[in-house]
Short mmCIF file of C-alpha atoms in Angstrom, two decimals:
data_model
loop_
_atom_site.label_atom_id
_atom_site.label_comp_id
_atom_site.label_asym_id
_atom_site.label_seq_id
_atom_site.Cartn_x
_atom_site.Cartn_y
_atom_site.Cartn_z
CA UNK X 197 0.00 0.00 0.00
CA UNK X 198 0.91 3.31 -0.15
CA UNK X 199 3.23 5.58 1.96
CA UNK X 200 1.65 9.11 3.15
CA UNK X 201 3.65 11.95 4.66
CA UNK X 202 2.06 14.40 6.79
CA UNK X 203 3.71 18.34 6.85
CA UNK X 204 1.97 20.43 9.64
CA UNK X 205 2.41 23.73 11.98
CA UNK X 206 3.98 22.42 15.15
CA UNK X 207 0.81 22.61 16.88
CA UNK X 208 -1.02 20.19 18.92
CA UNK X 209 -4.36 20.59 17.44
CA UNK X 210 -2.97 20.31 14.19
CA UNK X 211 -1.10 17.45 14.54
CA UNK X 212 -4.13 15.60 16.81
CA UNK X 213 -6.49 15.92 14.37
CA UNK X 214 -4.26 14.55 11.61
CA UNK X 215 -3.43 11.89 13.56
CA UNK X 216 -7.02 10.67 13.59
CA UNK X 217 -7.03 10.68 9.64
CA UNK X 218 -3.35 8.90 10.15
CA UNK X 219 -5.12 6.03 11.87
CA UNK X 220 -8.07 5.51 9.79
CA UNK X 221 -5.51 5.40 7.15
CA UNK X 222 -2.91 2.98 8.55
CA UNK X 223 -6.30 0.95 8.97
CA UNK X 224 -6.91 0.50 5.93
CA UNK X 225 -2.90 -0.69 5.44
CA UNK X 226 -1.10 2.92 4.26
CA UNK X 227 1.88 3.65 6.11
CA UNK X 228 2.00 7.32 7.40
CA UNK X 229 4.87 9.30 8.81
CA UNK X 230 4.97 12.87 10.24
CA UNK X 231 7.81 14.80 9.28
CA UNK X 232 8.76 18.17 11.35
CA UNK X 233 11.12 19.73 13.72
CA UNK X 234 12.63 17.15 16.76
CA UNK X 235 10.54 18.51 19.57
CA UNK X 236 7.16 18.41 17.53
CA UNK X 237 7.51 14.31 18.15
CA UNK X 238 5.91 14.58 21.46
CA UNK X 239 2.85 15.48 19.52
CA UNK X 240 2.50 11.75 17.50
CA UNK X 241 1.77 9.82 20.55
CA UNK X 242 0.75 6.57 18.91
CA UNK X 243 3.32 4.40 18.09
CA UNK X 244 1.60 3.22 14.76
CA UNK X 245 2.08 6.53 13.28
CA UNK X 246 5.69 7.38 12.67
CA UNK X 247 7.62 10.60 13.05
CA UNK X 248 10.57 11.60 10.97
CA UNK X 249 12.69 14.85 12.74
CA UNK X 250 13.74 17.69 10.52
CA UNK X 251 15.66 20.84 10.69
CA UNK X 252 17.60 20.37 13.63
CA UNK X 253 20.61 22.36 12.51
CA UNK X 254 17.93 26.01 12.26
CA UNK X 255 15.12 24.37 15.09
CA UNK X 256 16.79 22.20 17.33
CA UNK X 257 15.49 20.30 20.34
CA UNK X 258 14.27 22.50 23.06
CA UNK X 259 13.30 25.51 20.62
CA UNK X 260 9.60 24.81 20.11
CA UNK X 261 8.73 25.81 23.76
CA UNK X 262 10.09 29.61 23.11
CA UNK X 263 7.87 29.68 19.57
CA UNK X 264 4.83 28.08 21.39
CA UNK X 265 5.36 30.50 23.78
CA UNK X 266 5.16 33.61 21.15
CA UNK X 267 2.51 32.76 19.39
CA UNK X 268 0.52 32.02 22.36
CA UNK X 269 1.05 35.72 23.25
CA UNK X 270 1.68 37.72 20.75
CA UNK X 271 1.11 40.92 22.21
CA UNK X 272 2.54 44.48 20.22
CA UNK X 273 3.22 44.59 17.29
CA UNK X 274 6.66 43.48 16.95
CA UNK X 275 5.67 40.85 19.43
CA UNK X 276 3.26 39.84 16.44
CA UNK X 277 5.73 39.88 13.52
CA UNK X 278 8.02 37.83 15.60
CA UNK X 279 4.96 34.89 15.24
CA UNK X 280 4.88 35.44 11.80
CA UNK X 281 8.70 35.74 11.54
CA UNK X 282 8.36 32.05 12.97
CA UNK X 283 5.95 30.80 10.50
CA UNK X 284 8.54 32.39 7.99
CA UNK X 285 11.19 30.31 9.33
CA UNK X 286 9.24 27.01 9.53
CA UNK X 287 8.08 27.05 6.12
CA UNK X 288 11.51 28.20 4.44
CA UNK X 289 13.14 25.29 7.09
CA UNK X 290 10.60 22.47 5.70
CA UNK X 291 10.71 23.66 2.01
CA UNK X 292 14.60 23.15 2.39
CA UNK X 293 14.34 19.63 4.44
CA UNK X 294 11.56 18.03 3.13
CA UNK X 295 12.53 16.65 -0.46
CA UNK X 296 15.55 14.71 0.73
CA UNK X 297 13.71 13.23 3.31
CA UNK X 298 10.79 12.77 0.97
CA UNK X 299 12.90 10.56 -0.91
CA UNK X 300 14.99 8.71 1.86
CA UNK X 301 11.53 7.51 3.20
CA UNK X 302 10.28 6.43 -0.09
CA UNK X 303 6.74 8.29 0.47
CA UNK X 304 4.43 8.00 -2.38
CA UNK X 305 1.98 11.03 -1.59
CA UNK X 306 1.46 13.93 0.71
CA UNK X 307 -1.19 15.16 2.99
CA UNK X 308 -0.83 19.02 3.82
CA UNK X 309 -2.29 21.23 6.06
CA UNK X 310 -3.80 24.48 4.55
CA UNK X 311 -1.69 26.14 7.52
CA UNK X 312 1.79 25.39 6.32
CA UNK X 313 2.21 26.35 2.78
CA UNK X 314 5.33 24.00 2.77
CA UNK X 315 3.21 20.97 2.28
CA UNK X 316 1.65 22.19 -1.44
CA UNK X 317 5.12 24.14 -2.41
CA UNK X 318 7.36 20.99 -2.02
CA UNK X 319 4.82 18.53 -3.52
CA UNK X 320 4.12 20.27 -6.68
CA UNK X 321 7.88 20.83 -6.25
CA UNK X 322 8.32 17.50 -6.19
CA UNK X 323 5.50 16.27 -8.73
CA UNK X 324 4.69 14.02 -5.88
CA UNK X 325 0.40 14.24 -5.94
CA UNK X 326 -0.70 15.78 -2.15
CA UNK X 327 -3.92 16.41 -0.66
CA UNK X 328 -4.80 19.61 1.61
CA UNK X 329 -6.80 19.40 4.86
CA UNK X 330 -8.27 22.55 7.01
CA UNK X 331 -7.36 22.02 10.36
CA UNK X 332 -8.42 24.71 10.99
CA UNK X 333 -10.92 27.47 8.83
CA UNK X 334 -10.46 27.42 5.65
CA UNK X 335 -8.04 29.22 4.08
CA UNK X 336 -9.87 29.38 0.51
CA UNK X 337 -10.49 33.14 -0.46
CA UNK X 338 -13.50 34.02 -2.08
CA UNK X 339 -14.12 38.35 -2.24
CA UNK X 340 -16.87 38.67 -0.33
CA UNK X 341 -15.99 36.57 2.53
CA UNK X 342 -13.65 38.01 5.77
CA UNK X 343 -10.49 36.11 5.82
CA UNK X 344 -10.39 33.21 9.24
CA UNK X 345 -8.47 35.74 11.25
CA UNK X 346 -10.95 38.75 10.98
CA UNK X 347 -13.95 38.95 13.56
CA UNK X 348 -16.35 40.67 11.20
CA UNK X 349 -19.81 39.17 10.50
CA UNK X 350 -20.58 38.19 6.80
CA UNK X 351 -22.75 41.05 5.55
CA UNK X 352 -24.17 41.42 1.91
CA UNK X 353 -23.87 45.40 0.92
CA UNK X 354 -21.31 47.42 -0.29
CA UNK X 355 -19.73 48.32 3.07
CA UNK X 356 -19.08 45.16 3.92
CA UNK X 357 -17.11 44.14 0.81
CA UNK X 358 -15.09 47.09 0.97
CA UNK X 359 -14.08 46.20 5.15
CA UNK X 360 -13.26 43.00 3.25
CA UNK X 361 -11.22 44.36 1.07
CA UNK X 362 -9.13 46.17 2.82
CA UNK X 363 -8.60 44.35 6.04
CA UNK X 364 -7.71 41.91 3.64
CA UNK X 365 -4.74 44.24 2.21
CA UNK X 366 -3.85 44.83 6.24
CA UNK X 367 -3.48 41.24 6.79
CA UNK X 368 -1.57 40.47 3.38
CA UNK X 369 1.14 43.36 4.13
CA UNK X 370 1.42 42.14 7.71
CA UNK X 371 2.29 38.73 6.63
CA UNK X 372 4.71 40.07 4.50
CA UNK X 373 8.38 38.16 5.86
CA UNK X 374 6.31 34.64 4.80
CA UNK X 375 4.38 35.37 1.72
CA UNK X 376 8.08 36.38 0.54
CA UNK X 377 9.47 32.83 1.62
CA UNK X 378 6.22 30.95 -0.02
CA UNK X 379 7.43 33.45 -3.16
CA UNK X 380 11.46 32.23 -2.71
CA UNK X 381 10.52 28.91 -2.52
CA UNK X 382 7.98 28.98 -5.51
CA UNK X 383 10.64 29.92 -7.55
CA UNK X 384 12.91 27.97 -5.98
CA UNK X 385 10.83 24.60 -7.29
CA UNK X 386 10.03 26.25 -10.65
CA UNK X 387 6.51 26.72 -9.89
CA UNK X 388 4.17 29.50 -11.10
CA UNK X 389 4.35 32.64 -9.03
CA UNK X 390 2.65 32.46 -5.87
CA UNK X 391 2.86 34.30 -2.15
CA UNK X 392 -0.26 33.63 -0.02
CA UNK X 393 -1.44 30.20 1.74
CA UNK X 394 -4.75 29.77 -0.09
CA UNK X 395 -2.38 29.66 -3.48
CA UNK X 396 -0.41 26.38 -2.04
CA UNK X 397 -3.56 24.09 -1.79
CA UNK X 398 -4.05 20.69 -3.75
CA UNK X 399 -6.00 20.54 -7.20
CA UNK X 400 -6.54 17.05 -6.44
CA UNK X 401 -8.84 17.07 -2.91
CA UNK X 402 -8.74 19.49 -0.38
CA UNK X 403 -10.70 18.29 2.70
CA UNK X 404 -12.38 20.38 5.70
CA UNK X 405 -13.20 19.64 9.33
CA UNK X 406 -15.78 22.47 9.17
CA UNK X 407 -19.36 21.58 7.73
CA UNK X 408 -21.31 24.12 5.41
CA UNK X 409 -23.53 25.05 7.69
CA UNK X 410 -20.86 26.95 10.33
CA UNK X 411 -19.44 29.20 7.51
CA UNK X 412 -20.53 32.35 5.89
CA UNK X 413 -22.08 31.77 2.19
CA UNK X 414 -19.89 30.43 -0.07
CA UNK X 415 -19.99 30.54 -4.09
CA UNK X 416 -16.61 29.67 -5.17
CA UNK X 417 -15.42 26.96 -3.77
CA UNK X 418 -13.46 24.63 -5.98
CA UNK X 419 -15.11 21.31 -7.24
CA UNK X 420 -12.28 19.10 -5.37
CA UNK X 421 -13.45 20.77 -1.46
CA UNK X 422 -15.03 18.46 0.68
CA UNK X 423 -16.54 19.40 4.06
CA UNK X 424 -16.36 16.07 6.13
CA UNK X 425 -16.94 17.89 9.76
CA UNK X 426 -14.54 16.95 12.91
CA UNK X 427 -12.54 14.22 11.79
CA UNK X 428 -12.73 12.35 15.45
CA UNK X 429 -16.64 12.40 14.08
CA UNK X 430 -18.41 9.25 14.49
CA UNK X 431 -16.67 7.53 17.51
CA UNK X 432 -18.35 5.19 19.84
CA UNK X 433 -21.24 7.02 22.54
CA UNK X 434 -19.86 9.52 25.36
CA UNK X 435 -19.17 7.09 28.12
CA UNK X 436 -19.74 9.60 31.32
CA UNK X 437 -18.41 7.18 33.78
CA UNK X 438 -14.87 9.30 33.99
CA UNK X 439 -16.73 12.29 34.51
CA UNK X 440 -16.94 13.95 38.21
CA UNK X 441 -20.18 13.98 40.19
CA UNK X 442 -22.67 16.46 38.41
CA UNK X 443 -25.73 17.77 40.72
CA UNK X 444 -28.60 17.09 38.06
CA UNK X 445 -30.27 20.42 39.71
CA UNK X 446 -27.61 22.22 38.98
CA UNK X 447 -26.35 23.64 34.83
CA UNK X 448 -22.89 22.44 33.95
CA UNK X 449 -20.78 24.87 31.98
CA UNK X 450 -17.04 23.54 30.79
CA UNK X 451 -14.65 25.66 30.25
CA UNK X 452 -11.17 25.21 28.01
CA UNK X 453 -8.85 28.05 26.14
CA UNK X 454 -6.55 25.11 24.32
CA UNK X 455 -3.16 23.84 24.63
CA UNK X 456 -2.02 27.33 23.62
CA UNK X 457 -3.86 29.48 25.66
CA UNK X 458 -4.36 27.52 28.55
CA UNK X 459 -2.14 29.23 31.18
CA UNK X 460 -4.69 32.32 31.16
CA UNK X 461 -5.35 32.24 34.97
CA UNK X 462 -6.56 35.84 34.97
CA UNK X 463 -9.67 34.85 32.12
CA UNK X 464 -10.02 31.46 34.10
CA UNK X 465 -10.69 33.47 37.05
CA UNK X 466 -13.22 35.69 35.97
CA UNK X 467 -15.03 32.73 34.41
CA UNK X 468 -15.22 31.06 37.95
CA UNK X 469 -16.78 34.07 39.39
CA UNK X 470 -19.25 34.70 36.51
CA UNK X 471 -20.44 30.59 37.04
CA UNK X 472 -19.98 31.46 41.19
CA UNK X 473 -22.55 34.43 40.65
CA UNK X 474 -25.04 32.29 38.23
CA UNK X 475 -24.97 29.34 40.93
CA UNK X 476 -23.73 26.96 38.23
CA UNK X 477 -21.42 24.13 38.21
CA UNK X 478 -17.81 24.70 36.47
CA UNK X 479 -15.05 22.45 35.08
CA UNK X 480 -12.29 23.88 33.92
CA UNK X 481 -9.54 22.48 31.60
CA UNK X 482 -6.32 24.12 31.40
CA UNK X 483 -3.89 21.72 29.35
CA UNK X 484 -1.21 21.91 31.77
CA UNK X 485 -0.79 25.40 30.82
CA UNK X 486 -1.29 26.36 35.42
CA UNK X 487 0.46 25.34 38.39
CA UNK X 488 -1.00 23.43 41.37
CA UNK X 489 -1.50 26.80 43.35
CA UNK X 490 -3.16 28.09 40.76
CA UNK X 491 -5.59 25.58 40.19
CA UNK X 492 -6.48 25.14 44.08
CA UNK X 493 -7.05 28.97 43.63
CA UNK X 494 -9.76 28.57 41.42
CA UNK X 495 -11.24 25.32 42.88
CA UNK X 496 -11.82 27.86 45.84
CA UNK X 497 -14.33 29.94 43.92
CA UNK X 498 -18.31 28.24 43.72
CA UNK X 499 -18.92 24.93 42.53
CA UNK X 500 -15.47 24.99 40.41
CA UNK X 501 -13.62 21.63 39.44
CA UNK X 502 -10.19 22.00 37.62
CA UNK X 503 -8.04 19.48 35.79
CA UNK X 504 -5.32 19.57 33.20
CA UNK X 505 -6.84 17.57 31.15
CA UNK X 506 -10.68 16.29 30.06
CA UNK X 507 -12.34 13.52 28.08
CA UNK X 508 -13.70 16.45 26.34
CA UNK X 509 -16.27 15.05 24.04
CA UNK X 510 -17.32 13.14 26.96
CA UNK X 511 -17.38 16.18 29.14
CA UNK X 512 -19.52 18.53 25.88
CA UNK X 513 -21.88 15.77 25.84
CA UNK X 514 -23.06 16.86 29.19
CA UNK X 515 -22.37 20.22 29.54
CA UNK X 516 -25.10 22.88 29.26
CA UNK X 517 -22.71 25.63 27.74
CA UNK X 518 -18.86 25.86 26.66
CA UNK X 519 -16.92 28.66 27.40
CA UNK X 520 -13.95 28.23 24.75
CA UNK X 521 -11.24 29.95 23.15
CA UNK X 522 -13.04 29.51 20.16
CA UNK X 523 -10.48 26.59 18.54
CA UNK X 524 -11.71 25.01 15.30
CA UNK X 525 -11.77 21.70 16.87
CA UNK X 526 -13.32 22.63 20.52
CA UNK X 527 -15.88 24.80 18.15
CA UNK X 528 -17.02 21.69 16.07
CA UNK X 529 -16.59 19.36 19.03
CA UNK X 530 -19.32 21.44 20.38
CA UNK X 531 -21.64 21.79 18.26
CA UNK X 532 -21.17 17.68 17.78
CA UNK X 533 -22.61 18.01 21.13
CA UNK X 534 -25.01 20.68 20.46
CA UNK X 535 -23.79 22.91 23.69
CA UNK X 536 -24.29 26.42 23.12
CA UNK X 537 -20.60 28.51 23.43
CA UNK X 538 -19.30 31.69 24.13
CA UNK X 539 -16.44 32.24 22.52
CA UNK X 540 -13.49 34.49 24.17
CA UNK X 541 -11.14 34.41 21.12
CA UNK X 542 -7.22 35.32 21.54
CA UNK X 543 -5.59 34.40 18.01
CA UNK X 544 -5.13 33.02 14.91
CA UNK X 545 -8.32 32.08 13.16
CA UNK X 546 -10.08 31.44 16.69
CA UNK X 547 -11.84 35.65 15.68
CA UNK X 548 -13.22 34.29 12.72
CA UNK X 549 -14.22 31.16 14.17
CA UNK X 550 -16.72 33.19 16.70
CA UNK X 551 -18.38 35.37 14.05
CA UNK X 552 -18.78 32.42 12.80
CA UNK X 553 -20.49 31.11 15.77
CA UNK X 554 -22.38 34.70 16.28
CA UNK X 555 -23.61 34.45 12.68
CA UNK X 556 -25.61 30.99 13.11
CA UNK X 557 -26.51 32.19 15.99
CA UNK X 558 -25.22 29.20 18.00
CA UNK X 559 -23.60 31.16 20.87
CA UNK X 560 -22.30 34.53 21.32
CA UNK X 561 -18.40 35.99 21.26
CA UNK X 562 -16.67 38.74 23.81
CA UNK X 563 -13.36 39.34 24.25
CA UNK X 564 -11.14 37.84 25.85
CA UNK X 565 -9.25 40.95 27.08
CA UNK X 566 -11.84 43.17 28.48
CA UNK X 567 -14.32 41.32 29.45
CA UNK X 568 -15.42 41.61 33.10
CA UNK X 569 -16.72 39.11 35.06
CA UNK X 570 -20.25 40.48 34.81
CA UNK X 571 -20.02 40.27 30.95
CA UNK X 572 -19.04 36.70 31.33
CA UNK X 573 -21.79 36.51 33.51
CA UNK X 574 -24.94 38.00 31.54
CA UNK X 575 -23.71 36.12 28.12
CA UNK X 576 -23.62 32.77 29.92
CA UNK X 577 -26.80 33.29 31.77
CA UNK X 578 -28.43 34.22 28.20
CA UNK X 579 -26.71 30.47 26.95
CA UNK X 580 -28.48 29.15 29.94
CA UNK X 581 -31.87 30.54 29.78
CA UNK X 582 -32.61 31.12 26.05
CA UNK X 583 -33.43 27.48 23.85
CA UNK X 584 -32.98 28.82 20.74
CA UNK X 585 -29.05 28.56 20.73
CA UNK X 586 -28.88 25.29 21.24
CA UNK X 587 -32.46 24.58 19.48
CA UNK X 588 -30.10 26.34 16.16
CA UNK X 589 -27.64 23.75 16.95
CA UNK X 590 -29.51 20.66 16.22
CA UNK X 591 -29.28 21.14 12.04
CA UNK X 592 -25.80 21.95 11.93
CA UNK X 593 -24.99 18.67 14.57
CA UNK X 594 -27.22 16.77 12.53
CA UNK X 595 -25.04 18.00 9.36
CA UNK X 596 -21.68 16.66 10.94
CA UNK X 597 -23.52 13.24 12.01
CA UNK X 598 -23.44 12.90 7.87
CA UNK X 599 -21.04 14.81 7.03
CA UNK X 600 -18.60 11.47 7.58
CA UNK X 601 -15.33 12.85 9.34
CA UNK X 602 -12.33 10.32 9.09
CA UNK X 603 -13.75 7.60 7.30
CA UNK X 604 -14.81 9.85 4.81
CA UNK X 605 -11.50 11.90 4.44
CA UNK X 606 -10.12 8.80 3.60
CA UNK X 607 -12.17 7.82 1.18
CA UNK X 608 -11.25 10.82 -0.27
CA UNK X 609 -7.74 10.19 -0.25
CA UNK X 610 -8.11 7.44 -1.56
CA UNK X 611 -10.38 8.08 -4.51
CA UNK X 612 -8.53 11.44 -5.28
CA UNK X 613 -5.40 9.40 -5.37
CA UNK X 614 -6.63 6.33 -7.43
CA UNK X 615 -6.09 3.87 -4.54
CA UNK X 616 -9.58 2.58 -4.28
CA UNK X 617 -10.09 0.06 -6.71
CA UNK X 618 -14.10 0.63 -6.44
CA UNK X 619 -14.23 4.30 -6.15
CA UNK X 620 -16.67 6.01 -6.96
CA UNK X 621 -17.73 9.68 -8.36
CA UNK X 622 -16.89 12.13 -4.91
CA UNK X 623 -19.50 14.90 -4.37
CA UNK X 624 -17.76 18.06 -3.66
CA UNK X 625 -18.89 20.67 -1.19
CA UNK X 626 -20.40 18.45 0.52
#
């Protein structure tokens, strides 16, 4: 069978969620290997999948905590452009890595995240056929639509398109250092020009953990997109037995901010007081990003339970409300579960991802900056008290029920690559 390689950002979510397609494929009898910098190992933690280190003369071990770090909080701006610089760096690292080790391992295709434009450059590089996969929100640029990173609300008039337009222009000169490495390297290969992500995906398949339903209206997608929802999709039930004692009299709100964001003790804290002042039960998940003190703090304040870590699907499935970071995979995890969330976004695309949320009016957003505890408060008590959030939820959890996650990914693999012997037309968009 055939040999995949998998090129990601050095982020846990990413690399999680591409494990689950790794294992549905490696079921099926492909070999898959990971290929990044040394420390981003830690993040293949089952031993079928295998991980090939990288770049250890420009990222060696013990560097990925101070980039982690960074983009976590990014702050001013040149505590910003030092994220991007990073990103820069990564990609112009893996772009220079990749093809030898491409070829010592003997892969046959690769599988590349929208997020790391290395993936596309050094397949069509290459000629070696890849497929593209949104980890996170798409990346696919369509006029009218606000790029993943801006929190505006899709809005049809003429106003709108131009606050498109020109955040998109803000955005584009601000990611300046990489869109010149994706341009280097471009050349590099002999490739058509080329500076911007969304111009490095696959014209084969490019797959999405997002459904149609939680995006803004789209006309332009390419034939070869396939939503296919959360790609852990379609496990076996939430088994609650792991979970703490609940009082059944009482609403259950989780709270999580990510691996990233998770040592936030100040936001944690003024979520415990907003559930202490609503009477409600709270679990928080920080992802090892407090100390012991810290979390004993918090347990201190109402009915508030705190752990590193959380069977998380386990723990949605019961909760009444989520109060999240607004992460692609926490967001469709959620609605999975249909729990209403409030979304207290910090970076990356998690801004888009809760106008998102705003404009299917499955939750509501603040920020995660300003807002007091009383803020925290009246949104969550309107969660609580008002069906129609999670009553809106029941169509688009019903849409990622079909939608097929990992399974269907790789069937699309697959098919796009001409390993199924029986495969069949693929509906795109779907």
């Amino acid at each position: 069978m055939a040999h995949f390689a998998v090129v990601a950002p050095a982020f846990y979510s990413h690399f999680n969620s591409l494990s689950v397609l790794a294992l549905e494929l490696i079921g099926r009898g492909h070999r898959v290997t990971f290929l990044h910098r040394p420390d981003a190992s830690v993040y293949v933690r089952d031993a079928r999948i295998g991980f090939h280190a990288i770049g250890a003369d420009t990222h060696p071990p013990g560097s990925l905590g101070e980039s982690l770090h960074r983009a976590a909080n990014p702050g001013s701006p040149p505590g910003l452009r030092r994220v991007i610089l990073d990103m820069a760096e990564s990609t112009a690292m893996l772009c220079r890595e990749l093809p030898a080790a491409l070829k010592a391992l003997q892969v046959d295709y690769l599988i590349a995240d929208q997020m790391e434009a290395a993936g596309g450059l050094v397949a069509e590089g290459l000629k070696m056929p890849f497929i593209s996969v949104a980890c996170a929100l798409p990346v696919n640029r369509e006029p009218d639509i606000p790029l993943p990173v801006m929190p505006f609300v899709y809005e049809d008039s003429e106003r709108a398109r131009k606050m498109v337009e020109g955040s998109t222009k803000v955005y584009d000169w601000m990611m300046g250092p990489h869109r010149r490495v994706i341009a280097e390297q471009a050349r590099a290969f002999g490739l058509a020009p080329r500076d911007n992500l969304h111009e490095c995906l696959s014209a084969l398949a490019q797959i999405s953990q997002t459904v149609p339903s939680f995006d803004f209206p789209r006309r332009a997608l390419p034939p070869q997109f396939h939503h296919v929802g959360p790609l852990n999709a379609g496990g076996a039930a939430p088994n609650h037995a792991g979970l703490p004692p609940l009082d059944p009299d009482k609403p259950f709100v989780f709270a999580s901010l990510g691996t990233l964001q998770g040592q936030r003790y100040g936001l944690f804290r003024r979520i415990a007081h907003a559930c202490r002042q609503l009477g409600v039960q709270l679990l928080i998940a920080h992802c090892g990003g407090l100390d012991e003190r810290q979390a004993r703090a918090l347990e201190r304040i109402g009915s508030t339970r705190v752990s590193a870590f959380v069977p998380q699907l386990e723990v949605l499935d019961r909760a009444d409300a989520i109060v999240s970071h607004g992460g692609s995979n926490t967001v469709m995890e959620a609605i999975a579960a249909r729990t209403p969330i409030l979304a207290l976004p910090v970076a990356f695309d998690q801004p888009g991802a809760a106008a998102r949320i705003e404009y299917a009016g499955i939750g509501l957003r603040a920020s995660a900056r300003v807002s007091s505890t009383g803020r925290i408060r009246d949104q969550l008590r309107r969660l609580l008290n008002e069906p129609q959030f999670a009553a809106r939820m029941a169509p688009l959890a019903d849409e990622i029920r079909q939608a097929g996650g990992a399974v269907r990914a790789a069937d699309i693999v697959e098919r796009a690559l001409d390993l199924q012997a029986a495969a069949q037309p693929l509906a795109s968009h779907g």
